[in-house]
Short mmCIF file of C-alpha atoms in Angstrom, two decimals:
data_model
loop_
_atom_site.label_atom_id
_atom_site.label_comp_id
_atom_site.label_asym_id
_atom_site.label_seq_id
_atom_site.Cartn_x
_atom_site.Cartn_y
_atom_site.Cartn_z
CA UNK U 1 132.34 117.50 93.12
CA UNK U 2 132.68 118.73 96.66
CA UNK U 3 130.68 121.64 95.98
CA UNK U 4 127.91 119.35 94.49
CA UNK U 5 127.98 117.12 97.67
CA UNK U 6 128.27 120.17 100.28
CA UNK U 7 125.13 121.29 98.13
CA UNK U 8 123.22 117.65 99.10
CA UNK U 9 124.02 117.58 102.24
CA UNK U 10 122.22 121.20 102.70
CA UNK U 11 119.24 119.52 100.91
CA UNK U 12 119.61 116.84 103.16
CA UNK U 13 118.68 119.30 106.04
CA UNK U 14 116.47 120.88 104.21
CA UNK U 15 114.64 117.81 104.04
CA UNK U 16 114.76 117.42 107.79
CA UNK U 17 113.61 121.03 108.43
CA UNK U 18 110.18 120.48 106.18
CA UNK U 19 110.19 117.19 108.18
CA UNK U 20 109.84 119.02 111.42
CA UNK U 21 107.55 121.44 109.76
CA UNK U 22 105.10 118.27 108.61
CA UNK U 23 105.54 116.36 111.12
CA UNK U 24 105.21 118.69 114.14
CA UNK U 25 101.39 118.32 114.10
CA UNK U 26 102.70 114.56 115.59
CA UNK U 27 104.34 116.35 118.43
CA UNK U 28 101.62 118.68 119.07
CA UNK U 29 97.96 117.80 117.65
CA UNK U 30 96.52 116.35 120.64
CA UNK U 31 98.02 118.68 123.07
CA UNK U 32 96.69 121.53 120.93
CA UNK U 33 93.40 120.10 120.49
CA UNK U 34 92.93 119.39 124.33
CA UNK U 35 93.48 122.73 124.71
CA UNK U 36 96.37 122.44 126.98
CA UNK U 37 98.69 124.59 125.45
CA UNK U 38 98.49 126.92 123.02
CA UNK U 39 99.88 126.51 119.69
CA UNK U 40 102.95 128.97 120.21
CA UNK U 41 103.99 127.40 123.08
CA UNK U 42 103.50 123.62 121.92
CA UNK U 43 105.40 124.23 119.72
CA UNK U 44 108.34 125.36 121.76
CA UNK U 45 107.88 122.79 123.85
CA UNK U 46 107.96 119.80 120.92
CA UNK U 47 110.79 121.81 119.37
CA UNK U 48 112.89 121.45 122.74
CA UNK U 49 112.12 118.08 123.08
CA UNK U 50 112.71 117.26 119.79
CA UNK U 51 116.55 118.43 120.52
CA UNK U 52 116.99 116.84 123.43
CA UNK U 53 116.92 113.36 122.13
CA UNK U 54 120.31 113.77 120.31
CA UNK U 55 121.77 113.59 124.06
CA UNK U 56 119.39 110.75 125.22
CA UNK U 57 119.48 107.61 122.52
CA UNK U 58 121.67 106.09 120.11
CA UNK U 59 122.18 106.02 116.56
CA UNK U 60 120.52 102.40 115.44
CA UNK U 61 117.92 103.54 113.42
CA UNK U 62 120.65 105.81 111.30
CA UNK U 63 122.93 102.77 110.80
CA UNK U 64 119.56 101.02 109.37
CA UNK U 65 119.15 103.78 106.66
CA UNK U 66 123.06 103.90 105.76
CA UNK U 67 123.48 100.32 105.06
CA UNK U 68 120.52 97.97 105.54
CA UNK U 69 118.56 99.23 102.52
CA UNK U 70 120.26 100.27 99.50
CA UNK U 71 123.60 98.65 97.87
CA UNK U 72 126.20 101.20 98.87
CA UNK U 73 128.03 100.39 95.65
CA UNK U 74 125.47 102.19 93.08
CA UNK U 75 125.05 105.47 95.54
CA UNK U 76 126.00 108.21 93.99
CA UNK U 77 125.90 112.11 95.30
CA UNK U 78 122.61 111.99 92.02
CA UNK U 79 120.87 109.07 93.52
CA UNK U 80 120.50 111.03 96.93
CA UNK U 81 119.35 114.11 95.60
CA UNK U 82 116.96 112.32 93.42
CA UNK U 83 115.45 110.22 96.37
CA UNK U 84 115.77 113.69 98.87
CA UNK U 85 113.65 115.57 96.12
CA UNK U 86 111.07 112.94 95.68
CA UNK U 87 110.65 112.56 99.62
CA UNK U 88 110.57 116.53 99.73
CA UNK U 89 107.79 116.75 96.66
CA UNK U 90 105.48 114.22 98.42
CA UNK U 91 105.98 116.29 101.66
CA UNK U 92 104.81 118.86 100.40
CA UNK U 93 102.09 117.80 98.30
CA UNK U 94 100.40 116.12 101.87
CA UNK U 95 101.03 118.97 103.62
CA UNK U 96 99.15 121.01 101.27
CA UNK U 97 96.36 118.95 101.47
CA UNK U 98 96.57 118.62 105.29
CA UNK U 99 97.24 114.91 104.81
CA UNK U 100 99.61 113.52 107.86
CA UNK U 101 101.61 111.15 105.94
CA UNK U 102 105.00 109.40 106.74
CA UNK U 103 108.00 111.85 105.76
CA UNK U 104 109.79 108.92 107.47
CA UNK U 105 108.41 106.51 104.30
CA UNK U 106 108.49 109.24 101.73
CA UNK U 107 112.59 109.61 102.19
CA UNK U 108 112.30 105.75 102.14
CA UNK U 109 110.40 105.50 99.39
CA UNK U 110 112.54 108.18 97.68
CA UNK U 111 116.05 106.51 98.46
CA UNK U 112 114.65 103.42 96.22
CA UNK U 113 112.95 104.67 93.75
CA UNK U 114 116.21 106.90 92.74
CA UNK U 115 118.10 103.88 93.49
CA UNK U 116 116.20 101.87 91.35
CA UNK U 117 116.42 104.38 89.23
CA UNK U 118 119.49 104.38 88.47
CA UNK U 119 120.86 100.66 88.78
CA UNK U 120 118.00 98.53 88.41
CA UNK U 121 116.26 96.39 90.95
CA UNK U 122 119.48 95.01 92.20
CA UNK U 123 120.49 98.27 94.17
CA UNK U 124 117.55 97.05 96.83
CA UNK U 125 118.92 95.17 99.70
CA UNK U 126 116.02 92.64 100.71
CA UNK U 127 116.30 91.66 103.91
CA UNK U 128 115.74 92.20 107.62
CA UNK U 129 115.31 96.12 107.32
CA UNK U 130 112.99 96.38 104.52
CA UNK U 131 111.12 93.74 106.31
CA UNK U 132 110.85 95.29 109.34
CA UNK U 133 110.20 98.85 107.72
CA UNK U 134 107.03 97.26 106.04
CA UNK U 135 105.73 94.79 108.79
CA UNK U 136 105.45 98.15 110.57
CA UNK U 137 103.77 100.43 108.27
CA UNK U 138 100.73 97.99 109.53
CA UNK U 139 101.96 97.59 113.04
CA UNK U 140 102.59 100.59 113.89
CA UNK U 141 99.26 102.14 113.82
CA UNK U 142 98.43 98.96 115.32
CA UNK U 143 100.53 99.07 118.44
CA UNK U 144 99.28 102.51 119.00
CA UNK U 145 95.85 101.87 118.88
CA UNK U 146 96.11 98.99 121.15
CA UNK U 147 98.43 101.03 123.24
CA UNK U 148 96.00 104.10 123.44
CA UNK U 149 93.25 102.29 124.05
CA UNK U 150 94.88 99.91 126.86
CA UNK U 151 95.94 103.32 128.68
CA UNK U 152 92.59 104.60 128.50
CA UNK U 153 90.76 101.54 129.41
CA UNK U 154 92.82 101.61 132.28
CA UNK U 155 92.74 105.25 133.59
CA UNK U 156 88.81 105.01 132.87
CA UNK U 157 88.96 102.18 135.65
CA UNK U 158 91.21 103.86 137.80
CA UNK U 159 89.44 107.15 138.13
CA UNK U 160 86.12 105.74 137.57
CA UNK U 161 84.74 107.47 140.68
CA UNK U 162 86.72 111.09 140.61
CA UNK U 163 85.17 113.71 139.24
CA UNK U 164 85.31 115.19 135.90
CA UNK U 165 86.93 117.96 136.59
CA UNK U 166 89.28 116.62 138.86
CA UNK U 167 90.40 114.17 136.49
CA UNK U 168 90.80 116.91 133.53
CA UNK U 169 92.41 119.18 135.84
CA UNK U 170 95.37 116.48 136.37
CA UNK U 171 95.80 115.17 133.08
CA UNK U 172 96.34 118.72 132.19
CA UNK U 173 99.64 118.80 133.83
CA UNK U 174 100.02 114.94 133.06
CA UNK U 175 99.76 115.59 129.13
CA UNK U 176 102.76 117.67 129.54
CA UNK U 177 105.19 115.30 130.41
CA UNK U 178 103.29 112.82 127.70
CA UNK U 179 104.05 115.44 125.05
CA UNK U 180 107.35 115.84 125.52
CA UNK U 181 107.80 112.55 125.62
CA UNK U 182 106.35 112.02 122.53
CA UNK U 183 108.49 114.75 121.04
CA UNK U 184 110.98 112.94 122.46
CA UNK U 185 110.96 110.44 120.36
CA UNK U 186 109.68 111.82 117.19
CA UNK U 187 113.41 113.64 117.54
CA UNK U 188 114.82 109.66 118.42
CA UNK U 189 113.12 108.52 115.35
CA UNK U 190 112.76 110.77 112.53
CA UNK U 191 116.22 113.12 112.68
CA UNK U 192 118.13 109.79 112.90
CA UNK U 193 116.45 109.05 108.71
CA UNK U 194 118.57 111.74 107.53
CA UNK U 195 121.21 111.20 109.45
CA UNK U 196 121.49 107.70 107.81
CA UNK U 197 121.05 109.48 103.94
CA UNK U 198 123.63 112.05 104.59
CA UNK U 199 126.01 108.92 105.94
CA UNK U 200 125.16 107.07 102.32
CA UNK U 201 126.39 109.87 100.66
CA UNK U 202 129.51 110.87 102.44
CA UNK U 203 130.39 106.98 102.46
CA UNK U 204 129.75 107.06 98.93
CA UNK U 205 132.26 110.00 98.08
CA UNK U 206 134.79 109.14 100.76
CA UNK U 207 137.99 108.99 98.35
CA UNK U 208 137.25 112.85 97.20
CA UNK U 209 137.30 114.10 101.00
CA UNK U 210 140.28 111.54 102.28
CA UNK U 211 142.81 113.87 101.82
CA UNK U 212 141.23 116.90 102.84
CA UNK U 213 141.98 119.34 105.66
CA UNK U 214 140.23 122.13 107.61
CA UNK U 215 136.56 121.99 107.88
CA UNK U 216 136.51 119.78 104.96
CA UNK U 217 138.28 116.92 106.86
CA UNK U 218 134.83 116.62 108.89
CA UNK U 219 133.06 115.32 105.62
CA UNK U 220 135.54 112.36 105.29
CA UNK U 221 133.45 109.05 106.47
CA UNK U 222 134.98 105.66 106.12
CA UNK U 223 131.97 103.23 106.47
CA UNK U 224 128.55 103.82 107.32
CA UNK U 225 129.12 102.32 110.97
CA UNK U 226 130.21 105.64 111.88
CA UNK U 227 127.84 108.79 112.36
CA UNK U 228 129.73 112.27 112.51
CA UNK U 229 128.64 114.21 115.73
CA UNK U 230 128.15 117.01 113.06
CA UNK U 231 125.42 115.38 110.98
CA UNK U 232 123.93 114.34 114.93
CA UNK U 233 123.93 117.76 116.08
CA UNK U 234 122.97 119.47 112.87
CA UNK U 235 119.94 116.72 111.83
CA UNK U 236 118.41 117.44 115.20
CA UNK U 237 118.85 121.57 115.11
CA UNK U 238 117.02 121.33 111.74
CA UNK U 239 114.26 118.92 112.88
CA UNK U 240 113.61 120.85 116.00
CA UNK U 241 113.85 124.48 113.98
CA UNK U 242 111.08 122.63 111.60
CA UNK U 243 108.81 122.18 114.52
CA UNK U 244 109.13 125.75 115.47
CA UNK U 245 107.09 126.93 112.37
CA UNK U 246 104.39 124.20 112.57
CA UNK U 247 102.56 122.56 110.22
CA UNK U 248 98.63 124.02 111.11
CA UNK U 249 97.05 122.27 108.00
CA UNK U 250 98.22 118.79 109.51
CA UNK U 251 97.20 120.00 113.30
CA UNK U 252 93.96 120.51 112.48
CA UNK U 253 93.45 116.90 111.00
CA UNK U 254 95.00 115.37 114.21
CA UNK U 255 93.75 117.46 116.98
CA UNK U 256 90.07 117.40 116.35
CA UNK U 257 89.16 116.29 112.79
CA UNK U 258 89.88 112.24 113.83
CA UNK U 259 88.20 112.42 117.09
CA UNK U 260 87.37 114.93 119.86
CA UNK U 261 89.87 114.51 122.94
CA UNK U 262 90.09 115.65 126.67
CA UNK U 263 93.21 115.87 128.50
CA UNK U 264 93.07 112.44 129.65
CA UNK U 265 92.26 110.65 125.96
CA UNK U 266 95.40 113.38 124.78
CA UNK U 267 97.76 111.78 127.66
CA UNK U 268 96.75 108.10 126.48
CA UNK U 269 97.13 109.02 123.42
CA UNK U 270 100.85 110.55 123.26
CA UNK U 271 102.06 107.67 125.96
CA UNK U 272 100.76 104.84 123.94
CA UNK U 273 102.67 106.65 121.23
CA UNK U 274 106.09 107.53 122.62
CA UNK U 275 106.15 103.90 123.91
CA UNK U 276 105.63 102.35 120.02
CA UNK U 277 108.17 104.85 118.74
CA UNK U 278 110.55 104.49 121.43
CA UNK U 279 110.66 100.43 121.48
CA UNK U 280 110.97 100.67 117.51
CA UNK U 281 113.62 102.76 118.22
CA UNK U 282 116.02 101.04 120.08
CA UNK U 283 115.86 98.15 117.53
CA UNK U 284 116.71 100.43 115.10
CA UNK U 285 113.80 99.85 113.28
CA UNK U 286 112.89 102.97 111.05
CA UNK U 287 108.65 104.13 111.94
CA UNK U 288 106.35 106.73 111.21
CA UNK U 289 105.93 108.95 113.86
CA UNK U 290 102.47 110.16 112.06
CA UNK U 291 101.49 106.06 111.61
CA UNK U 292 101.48 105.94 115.38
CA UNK U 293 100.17 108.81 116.97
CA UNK U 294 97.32 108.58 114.89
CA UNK U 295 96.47 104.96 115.81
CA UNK U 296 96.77 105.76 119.42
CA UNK U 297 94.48 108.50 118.35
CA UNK U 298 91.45 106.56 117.31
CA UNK U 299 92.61 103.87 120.26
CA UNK U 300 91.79 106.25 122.70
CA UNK U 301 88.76 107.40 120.49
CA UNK U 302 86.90 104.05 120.49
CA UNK U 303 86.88 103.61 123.88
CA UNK U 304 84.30 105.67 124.18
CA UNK U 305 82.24 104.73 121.11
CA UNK U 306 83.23 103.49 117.63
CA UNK U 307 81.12 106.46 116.12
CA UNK U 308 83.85 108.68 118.50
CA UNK U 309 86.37 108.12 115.53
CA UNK U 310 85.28 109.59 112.40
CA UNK U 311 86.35 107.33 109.96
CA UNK U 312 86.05 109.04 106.73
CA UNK U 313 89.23 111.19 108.09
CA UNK U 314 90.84 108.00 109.08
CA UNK U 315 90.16 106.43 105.84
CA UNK U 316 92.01 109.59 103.92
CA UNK U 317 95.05 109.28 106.20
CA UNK U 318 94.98 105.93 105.27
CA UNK U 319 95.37 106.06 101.70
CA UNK U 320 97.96 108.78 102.08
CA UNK U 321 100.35 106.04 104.22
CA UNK U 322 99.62 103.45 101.33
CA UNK U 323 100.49 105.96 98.61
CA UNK U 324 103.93 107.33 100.30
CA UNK U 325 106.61 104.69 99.07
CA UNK U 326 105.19 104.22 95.70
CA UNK U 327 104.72 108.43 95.37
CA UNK U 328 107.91 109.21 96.72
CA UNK U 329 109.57 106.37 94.94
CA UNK U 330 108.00 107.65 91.86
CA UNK U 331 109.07 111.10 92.25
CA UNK U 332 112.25 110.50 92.84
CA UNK U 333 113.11 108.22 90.27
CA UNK U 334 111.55 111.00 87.63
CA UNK U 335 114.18 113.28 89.74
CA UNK U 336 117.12 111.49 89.16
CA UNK U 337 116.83 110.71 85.51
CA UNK U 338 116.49 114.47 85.18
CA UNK U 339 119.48 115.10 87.16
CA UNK U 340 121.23 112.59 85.46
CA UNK U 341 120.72 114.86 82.72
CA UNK U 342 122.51 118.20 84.45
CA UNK U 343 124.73 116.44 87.52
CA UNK U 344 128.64 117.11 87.67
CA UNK U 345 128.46 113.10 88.50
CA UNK U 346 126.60 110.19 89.29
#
């Protein structure tokens, strides 16, 4: 048994290392496609970033995902793996296609459907989370957009009568600090998802660790009110070493593909973002990172014309966040009852 859970927990970060990878085009799309930096070093930069927010919020959005989903009594070591494999299978599958979807609603989506999986409808807890979680699958994007193209409306006004390449010049260093924001709190968001899973589990298997010592003492977790500053530190070094490697396929889509940006639209863009994220956040209130940037995306696109966005691209992406929960959900359930099959337990 302990081997089998030391095993998940590795998945688990597994998980949030192709999470990075997918979702680093978030991070670094529009800074890319303004041309600001290059990819090697966006990706640095995002990756720092990334890490940094383990020192600079909480851990709401993690207590969300450990108990304000899924009935803690039918968790089982099986009924994470399942949902982890299903979330990691969809991951994939977009990111072959170059599809930015939600790995933030595919490990959702996969956490329930293995749930459901393997106790029935019951082991969903309906309530304020899941409400939340699916009021802002629409929001989200929504806030963005209005956010991106509120920021841009108002820098348009603002330097309405500097020139071009004036304005380009200091939105050049501007989008810096608008990146790593955003990285910022892609880290805040997404590493805290995992965190949360990896919480379930321990929580789940608590009686099998309780009496352990050395190292193994550190996997012993009461209740889910309590986050080890292992799983922290180790969720965020595997997010953040994701980023590193980049997801290209997905950077391409973002940075030029939905519409063409300067400097200026990239700055609105990644502020309107971080703001979303970073309110959603501190409510504990579990986003897509991808949802958002890419409505502050097409935000900033329309100010200029509504033939600026292309929409076919849009539409795509948009099918890929309506597919994620039932997919991953899907997935995973298929995952566990095969487990089932093969698993020391659960």
């Amino acid at each position: 048994m302990v081997t089998y859970v030391i095993l998940i927990v590795v998945v688990a970060f597994a998980f949030d290392f192709i999470n990075g990878f997918h979702d680093s085009a978030n991070s670094i799309a529009t800074v890319v496609g303004t041309r600001v930096l290059s990819p090697v070093a966006a990706v640095l930069w995002a990756a720092f970033f990334n890490f940094v927010a383990l020192f600079t919020v909480g851990t709401a959005v993690a207590k969300a995902i450990g108990k304000g989903m899924i009935n803690l009594d039918v968790v089982t070591p099986t009924v994470i793996l399942g949902g982890l494999s299903g979330a990691i299978i969809w991951n994939l599958i977009t990111w072959f296609y170059g599809l930015p979807s939600s790995s933030s609603h595919a490990l959702i989506g996969g956490y329930a459907g293995s749930a459901v999986a393997a106790a029935g409808m019951g082991a969903i807890e309906w309530g304020t989370k899941w409400i939340q979680t699916l009021v802002f699958i629409v929001l989200s994007p929504l806030i963005g957009m209005a956010l991106g193209f509120g920021l841009m409306v108002a820098v348009m006004w603002i330097f309405h009568r500097v020139a071009r390449g004036r304005v380009d010049r200091f939105f050049r260093g501007a989008q810096l600090a608008s990146s790593g924001l955003f990285s910022l709190a892609h880290g805040a968001n997404d590493a805290q998802k995992t965190m949360g899973i990896i919480v379930s589990l321990l929580v789940s298997v608590n009686t099998v660790f309780a009496n352990e010592t050395g190292t193994l003492r550190h996997f012993y977790v009461p209740n889910a009110d309590h986050i080890p500053f292992w799983v922290e530190l180790c969720a965020y070094t595997a997010l953040s070493t994701g980023t590193l490697f980049g997801g290209w396929r997905i950077v391409h889509t973002m940075g030029s593909r939905i519409t063409r940006l300067r400097p200026v639209g990239g700055f609105c863009a990644e502020t309107g973002g971080a703001l979303s994220i970073l309110l959603a956040t501190f409510f504990g209130i579990p986003v897509s990172t991808t949802h958002t940037i890419t409505g502050s995306i097409v935000g900033v696109g329309a100010t200029n014309r509504l033939s600026a966005v292309r929409w076919g691209v849009a539409g795509r992406i948009v099918w890929a966040w309506v597919l994620t929960i039932p997919a991953a959900a899907l997935m995973a359930a298929v995952s566990y009852l095969l487990l089932s099959l093969v698993a020391p337990v659960g």
